[in-house]
C-alpha positions as semicolon CSV with decimal commas, in nm:
position;residue;x (nm);y (nm);z (nm)
1;M;-0,840;1,778;0,785
2;D;-0,933;2,064;0,550
3;Q;-0,890;2,072;0,173
4;I;-0,796;2,379;-0,028
5;F;-0,921;2,340;-0,377
6;S;-0,697;2,502;-0,638
7;R;-0,808;2,641;-0,966
8;P;-0,866;2,374;-1,226
9;N;-0,539;2,458;-1,402
10;A;-0,214;2,510;-1,217
11;L;0,153;2,538;-1,304
12;Y;0,418;2,439;-1,050
13;K;0,756;2,575;-1,157
14;N;1,115;2,615;-1,036
15;A;1,110;2,261;-0,900
16;R;1,345;1,967;-0,884
17;I;1,138;1,672;-0,986
18;G;1,184;1,298;-0,924
19;T;0,933;1,174;-1,180
20;M;0,986;0,796;-1,123
21;D;0,911;0,776;-1,494
22;P;1,030;0,432;-1,612
23;T;1,135;0,573;-1,946
24;R;1,392;0,802;-1,775
25;E;1,709;0,689;-1,599
26;G;1,702;0,621;-1,227
27;L;1,453;0,843;-1,040
28;G;1,382;1,031;-1,361
29;I;1,520;1,359;-1,219
30;I;1,456;1,696;-1,379
31;D;1,678;1,961;-1,226
32;R;1,483;2,272;-1,319
33;G;1,143;2,139;-1,382
34;A;0,784;2,237;-1,420
35;L;0,460;2,051;-1,383
36;L;0,137;2,167;-1,543
37;V;-0,196;2,040;-1,417
38;R;-0,515;2,066;-1,624
39;D;-0,845;1,927;-1,504
40;G;-0,683;1,713;-1,241
41;R;-0,429;1,544;-1,473
42;I;-0,071;1,608;-1,567
43;A;-0,055;1,805;-1,895
44;F;0,322;1,863;-1,890
45;V;0,624;1,757;-1,688
46;G;0,972;1,851;-1,798
47;E;1,229;2,122;-1,814
48;E;1,085;2,465;-1,743
49;G;1,239;2,600;-2,062
50;D;1,030;2,346;-2,260
51;L;0,693;2,468;-2,132
52;P;0,418;2,478;-2,392
53;S;0,278;2,790;-2,551
54;S;0,124;3,066;-2,349
55;E;-0,222;2,973;-2,487
56;M;-0,203;2,644;-2,296
57;L;-0,135;2,837;-1,977
58;T;-0,441;3,056;-1,999
59;D;-0,641;3,074;-1,672
60;T;-0,363;2,892;-1,490
61;A;-0,254;2,952;-1,133
62;V;0,127;2,966;-1,103
63;Y;0,312;2,839;-0,799
64;D;0,690;2,893;-0,756
65;L;0,831;2,600;-0,558
66;E;1,162;2,780;-0,503
67;G;1,378;2,477;-0,597
68;R;1,195;2,226;-0,377
69;W;1,173;1,859;-0,462
70;V;0,863;1,704;-0,611
71;T;0,780;1,333;-0,623
72;P;0,470;1,140;-0,710
73;G;0,226;1,106;-0,421
74;L;0,328;0,807;-0,205
75;V;0,143;0,481;-0,248
76;D;0,095;0,252;0,058
77;C;0,016;-0,074;-0,123
78;H;-0,044;-0,306;0,176
79;T;-0,245;-0,204;0,481
80;H;-0,508;-0,339;0,723
81;I;-0,605;0,005;0,857
82;V;-0,975;-0,075;0,897
83;H;-1,022;-0,266;1,224
84;G;-1,147;-0,230;1,584
85;G;-0,937;-0,230;1,896
86;N;-0,564;-0,299;1,927
87;R;-0,330;-0,575;2,033
88;A;-0,102;-0,402;2,279
89;R;-0,125;-0,706;2,511
90;E;0,028;-0,930;2,246
91;F;0,308;-0,677;2,210
92;E;0,378;-0,733;2,576
93;M;0,368;-1,111;2,519
94;R;0,621;-1,087;2,240
95;L;0,848;-0,884;2,463
96;A;0,828;-1,172;2,712
97;G;0,947;-1,411;2,441
98;A;0,634;-1,549;2,273
99;S;0,659;-1,587;1,894
100;Y;0,395;-1,468;1,644
101;E;0,314;-1,831;1,564
102;E;0,284;-1,923;1,934
103;I;0,049;-1,626;2,000
104;A;-0,166;-1,723;1,701
105;R;-0,194;-2,086;1,800
106;A;-0,296;-1,980;2,153
107;G;-0,594;-1,792;2,012
108;G;-0,430;-1,462;1,970
109;G;-0,311;-1,296;1,651
110;I;-0,557;-1,217;1,373
111;V;-0,858;-1,390;1,536
112;S;-0,826;-1,176;1,849
113;T;-0,905;-0,863;1,645
114;V;-1,217;-1,015;1,490
115;S;-1,454;-0,970;1,784
116;Q;-1,347;-0,603;1,831
117;T;-1,395;-0,536;1,461
118;N;-1,731;-0,712;1,430
119;A;-1,859;-0,521;1,730
120;L;-1,843;-0,192;1,532
121;T;-2,080;-0,052;1,272
122;V;-1,952;0,066;0,934
123;E;-1,964;0,426;1,066
124;Q;-1,768;0,328;1,378
125;L;-1,505;0,139;1,171
126;V;-1,464;0,457;0,964
127;E;-1,420;0,669;1,278
128;A;-1,168;0,425;1,425
129;S;-0,971;0,410;1,105
130;L;-0,953;0,787;1,032
131;P;-0,660;0,868;1,271
132;R;-0,446;0,602;1,097
133;L;-0,546;0,718;0,752
134;D;-0,491;1,086;0,837
135;T;-0,142;1,016;0,962
136;L;-0,049;0,854;0,637
137;I;-0,208;1,130;0,425
138;A;-0,009;1,383;0,626
139;E;0,308;1,220;0,487
140;G;0,209;1,265;0,125
141;V;0,025;0,934;0,072
142;T;-0,228;0,980;-0,206
143;T;-0,312;0,614;-0,267
144;I;-0,371;0,349;-0,007
145;E;-0,467;-0,021;-0,025
146;V;-0,711;-0,134;0,244
147;K;-0,782;-0,506;0,316
148;S;-1,071;-0,681;0,481
149;G;-0,985;-0,994;0,684
150;Y;-1,097;-0,918;1,036
151;G;-1,465;-0,993;0,979
152;L;-1,441;-1,367;0,893
153;T;-1,816;-1,366;0,829
154;I;-1,975;-1,252;0,506
155;E;-2,129;-0,941;0,665
156;G;-1,822;-0,868;0,871
157;E;-1,600;-0,873;0,562
158;L;-1,847;-0,664;0,363
159;N;-1,867;-0,405;0,642
160;M;-1,489;-0,365;0,643
161;L;-1,489;-0,309;0,263
162;R;-1,782;-0,065;0,294
163;A;-1,583;0,132;0,557
164;A;-1,281;0,134;0,323
165;R;-1,482;0,271;0,038
166;R;-1,627;0,534;0,268
167;L;-1,279;0,646;0,365
168;G;-1,203;0,723;0,005
169;D;-1,520;0,932;-0,014
170;I;-1,443;1,154;0,286
171;R;-1,068;1,198;0,254
172;P;-0,844;1,317;-0,039
173;V;-0,699;0,976;-0,108
174;R;-0,745;0,692;-0,357
175;V;-0,849;0,376;-0,176
176;V;-0,794;0,040;-0,340
177;T;-0,960;-0,256;-0,171
178;S;-0,857;-0,618;-0,128
179;Y;-1,087;-0,895;-0,019
180;L;-0,897;-1,098;0,246
181;A;-1,153;-1,330;0,399
182;A;-0,895;-1,606;0,362
183;H;-0,692;-1,445;0,640
184;A;-0,764;-1,675;0,930
185;T;-1,015;-1,946;1,022
186;P;-1,275;-1,835;1,282
187;A;-1,322;-2,048;1,593
188;A;-1,649;-2,195;1,469
189;Y;-1,462;-2,347;1,175
190;K;-1,152;-2,462;1,358
191;G;-1,001;-2,752;1,171
192;R;-1,244;-2,702;0,884
193;N;-1,079;-2,463;0,643
194;A;-1,248;-2,610;0,343
195;D;-1,589;-2,553;0,496
196;Y;-1,500;-2,197;0,589
197;I;-1,391;-2,128;0,234
198;A;-1,705;-2,280;0,089
199;D;-1,949;-2,116;0,336
200;V;-1,792;-1,774;0,382
201;V;-1,496;-1,688;0,157
202;L;-1,643;-1,779;-0,182
203;P;-1,999;-1,650;-0,142
204;G;-1,876;-1,342;0,036
205;M;-1,648;-1,272;-0,252
206;A;-1,932;-1,291;-0,501
207;Q;-2,149;-1,061;-0,292
208;A;-1,867;-0,811;-0,246
209;K;-1,804;-0,814;-0,623
210;A;-2,176;-0,750;-0,685
211;E;-2,164;-0,449;-0,455
212;G;-1,854;-0,309;-0,623
213;L;-1,647;-0,344;-0,311
214;I;-1,350;-0,542;-0,441
215;D;-1,055;-0,438;-0,649
216;A;-0,851;-0,756;-0,579
217;V;-0,862;-1,082;-0,384
218;D;-0,591;-1,163;-0,123
219;G;-0,515;-1,455;0,102
220;F;-0,275;-1,570;0,369
221;C;-0,079;-1,879;0,265
222;E;0,098;-2,006;0,577
223;G;0,107;-2,297;0,817
224;I;-0,113;-2,101;1,064
225;A;-0,352;-1,990;0,795
226;F;-0,430;-2,156;0,456
227;S;-0,255;-2,418;0,246
228;V;-0,150;-2,379;-0,122
229;A;-0,445;-2,601;-0,223
230;E;-0,691;-2,397;-0,021
231;I;-0,567;-2,070;-0,168
232;D;-0,588;-2,224;-0,514
233;T;-0,959;-2,275;-0,455
234;V;-0,998;-1,907;-0,358
235;F;-0,801;-1,784;-0,656
236;R;-0,992;-1,997;-0,900
237;H;-1,312;-1,836;-0,779
238;A;-1,160;-1,494;-0,808
239;R;-1,056;-1,567;-1,169
240;D;-1,407;-1,681;-1,249
241;L;-1,532;-1,342;-1,121
242;G;-1,274;-1,155;-1,320
243;L;-1,087;-1,031;-1,015
244;P;-0,705;-0,998;-0,988
245;V;-0,528;-1,165;-0,702
246;K;-0,240;-1,103;-0,460
247;L;-0,102;-1,307;-0,171
248;H;0,062;-1,299;0,171
249;A;0,323;-1,569;0,121
250;E;0,652;-1,704;0,248
251;Q;0,640;-1,490;0,563
252;L;0,713;-1,761;0,824
253;S;0,798;-2,058;0,605
254;N;0,819;-2,162;0,239
255;L;0,499;-2,337;0,131
256;G;0,519;-2,236;-0,238
257;G;0,250;-1,979;-0,219
258;A;0,446;-1,736;-0,435
259;K;0,468;-1,987;-0,720
260;L;0,091;-2,047;-0,694
261;A;0,019;-1,677;-0,697
262;A;0,251;-1,624;-0,998
263;S;0,067;-1,899;-1,188
264;F;-0,247;-1,681;-1,155
265;G;-0,058;-1,371;-1,274
266;A;-0,084;-1,217;-0,928
267;L;-0,041;-0,838;-0,895
268;S;0,189;-0,897;-0,594
269;V;0,324;-1,142;-0,345
270;D;0,385;-0,982;0,000
271;H;0,631;-1,047;0,287
272;V;0,845;-1,315;0,105
273;E;1,110;-1,357;0,373
274;Y;1,130;-1,727;0,297
275;L;1,101;-1,698;-0,081
276;D;1,332;-1,945;-0,259
277;D;1,496;-1,930;-0,601
278;E;1,208;-2,111;-0,768
279;G;0,970;-1,850;-0,618
280;V;1,189;-1,565;-0,743
281;A;1,195;-1,718;-1,093
282;A;0,815;-1,751;-1,090
283;L;0,769;-1,388;-0,995
284;Q;1,013;-1,284;-1,267
285;A;0,821;-1,486;-1,528
286;S;0,479;-1,350;-1,427
287;G;0,585;-0,988;-1,372
288;T;0,447;-1,006;-1,018
289;V;0,567;-0,740;-0,772
290;A;0,740;-0,847;-0,455
291;V;0,608;-0,631;-0,168
292;L;0,847;-0,604;0,128
293;L;0,704;-0,525;0,470
294;P;0,981;-0,425;0,715
295;G;0,736;-0,324;0,982
296;A;0,618;-0,682;1,034
297;F;0,971;-0,810;1,013
298;Y;1,072;-0,565;1,286
299;A;0,768;-0,614;1,509
300;I;0,773;-0,992;1,524
301;H;1,155;-1,013;1,564
302;E;1,201;-1,204;1,236
303;T;1,558;-1,288;1,150
304;R;1,516;-1,422;0,794
305;K;1,536;-1,137;0,546
306;P;1,370;-1,135;0,215
307;P;1,602;-1,234;-0,077
308;V;1,658;-0,877;-0,197
309;A;1,974;-0,959;-0,393
310;A;1,802;-1,245;-0,580
311;L;1,496;-1,028;-0,657
312;R;1,716;-0,748;-0,774
313;S;1,926;-0,978;-0,992
314;A;1,611;-1,127;-1,152
315;G;1,462;-0,788;-1,222
316;V;1,157;-0,853;-1,006
317;P;0,993;-0,521;-0,922
318;I;1,017;-0,443;-0,552
319;A;0,757;-0,235;-0,364
320;I;0,741;-0,149;0,004
321;A;0,445;-0,081;0,235
322;T;0,358;-0,022;0,600
323;D;0,146;-0,334;0,645
324;C;-0,034;-0,118;0,905
325;N;-0,223;-0,357;1,127
326;P;-0,301;-0,392;1,501
327;G;-0,088;-0,696;1,570
328;T;0,227;-0,733;1,372
329;S;0,295;-0,397;1,221
330;P;0,129;-0,104;1,407
331;L;0,314;0,127;1,170
332;T;0,151;0,440;1,019
333;S;0,452;0,597;0,847
334;L;0,555;0,519;0,490
335;L;0,854;0,749;0,539
336;L;0,974;0,534;0,826
337;T;0,898;0,227;0,615
338;M;1,145;0,359;0,354
339;N;1,416;0,403;0,620
340;M;1,348;0,055;0,754
341;S;1,359;-0,099;0,408
342;A;1,703;0,052;0,359
343;T;1,850;-0,019;0,705
344;L;1,696;-0,362;0,764
345;F;1,674;-0,507;0,405
346;G;1,951;-0,320;0,228
347;L;1,745;-0,141;-0,035
348;T;1,901;0,159;-0,199
349;V;1,749;0,508;-0,181
350;E;1,634;0,468;-0,540
351;E;1,472;0,130;-0,467
352;C;1,291;0,273;-0,162
353;L;1,153;0,575;-0,347
354;I;1,046;0,376;-0,650
355;G;0,913;0,108;-0,412
356;A;0,679;0,351;-0,244
357;T;0,560;0,512;-0,570
358;R;0,582;0,348;-0,913
359;N;0,621;-0,013;-0,807
360;A;0,366;0,023;-0,531
361;A;0,112;0,147;-0,783
362;R;0,204;-0,152;-1,004
363;A;0,140;-0,386;-0,709
364;L;-0,216;-0,247;-0,702
365;G;-0,269;-0,269;-1,081
366;I;-0,305;0,109;-1,116
367;S;0,030;0,214;-1,265
368;T;-0,138;0,366;-1,568
369;E;-0,318;0,611;-1,331
370;T;-0,066;0,703;-1,065
371;G;0,279;0,626;-0,913
372;S;0,490;0,830;-1,153
373;L;0,473;1,179;-1,296
374;E;0,388;1,137;-1,660
375;V;0,162;1,324;-1,896
376;G;-0,195;1,193;-1,882
377;K;-0,171;1,050;-1,531
378;S;-0,357;1,176;-1,230
379;A;-0,198;1,484;-1,080
380;D;-0,096;1,315;-0,754
381;F;0,232;1,452;-0,619
382;A;0,409;1,574;-0,306
383;V;0,638;1,873;-0,251
384;W;0,915;1,823;-0,001
385;D;1,127;2,077;0,185
386;V;1,454;1,880;0,160
387;E;1,797;1,929;-0,001
388;S;1,797;1,582;-0,163
389;L;1,551;1,302;-0,213
390;A;1,781;1,082;-0,007
391;E;1,657;1,266;0,301
392;L;1,316;1,104;0,264
393;V;1,486;0,768;0,328
394;Y;1,757;0,882;0,566
395;R;1,561;1,075;0,828
396;I;1,378;0,900;1,112
397;G;1,071;1,046;1,270
398;F;1,080;1,361;1,056
399;N;0,819;1,468;0,805
400;P;0,943;1,729;0,555
401;L;0,622;1,745;0,346
402;L;0,543;2,104;0,244
403;L;0,224;2,033;0,054
404;H;0,069;1,771;-0,168
405;V;-0,173;1,750;-0,454
406;F;-0,431;1,484;-0,519
407;K;-0,613;1,473;-0,852
408;G;-0,503;1,834;-0,908
409;E;-0,630;1,959;-0,575
410;R;-0,390;2,121;-0,327
411;I;-0,434;1,952;0,013
412;S;-0,389;2,142;0,339
413;L;-0,351;1,937;0,656
């Protein structure tokens, strides 16, 4: 992947812009718009006729977009792209009728990826992850969240996070990391979740924080993973370290993880197929984002859909993400994720687009930096060769990206 570095200042004109600006109605559409970039940030976005004085445009490259659509760069706010190996065999097992929970209890699932991941060095993890990352970048993704969770030892978790940070150094993308040591219990600690948390999760969190590797702390609250009380212990430690939290919750059952996460002011609660009315109310009160993951719903043949109508009625912000992982969502297309969110979960075009930009950035705690096109934010945006923004949700297996810009730099794929 090559990068083409534009001049420091650039003007993109003759564009139709979906700003996703929350102060504008709907998608914040500007029919004949212009976007001015100065030093990697947005200096102007609005009607072309309202452009600032010519002095502000001095030494500025001008690009005529010929009426094409512009949106913020896409934000994939829930991924597990750093890992070794794959779980194609489990895919075959599911086709033969085994459930996700049955596979996990038989020693498959998350734990089966651990040995393949821990066998790789940081450099090898980076190399293994790049094809997945490059595929997402090629669809206009400019921000991606990357979780640990396949190390399940202190060093294994740290190596995953080190690899994630490295990905952000060598590719034109913003990487946000989540510490997910409370993802599964390794075989050596079977039946001893509390000991695993005390010996690995908590000290590993402190070490990762000291190395600057963590942006947030995550966990998996489920019958096959960790209880509400166990996640509470993890989250209390995160709070003591000054780290925000998020949670995989209510994916296979309703344990009340969403309510716990909301009580900690969680950035997001993800999956939420079994979220109940009390959980919805808790998210509403805390301002926590509900992140929907249709790839996992599809891959494990789930039948219980997330309560979209209840979330919508309560005004809970909804984001969507690929959940790219080797076992339950081997999905590396945020465009397809938008289509799946509409067709499987009933989201509107507007909800899908905002869910993959503004609300996804909010789910990562970075909405002041990216996710919408507003003056002062990072110049992260995508230019699409489509007749309407609905095409980004409607089409399947088609990528209409013309070009995209990250921190003001034009990216060539």
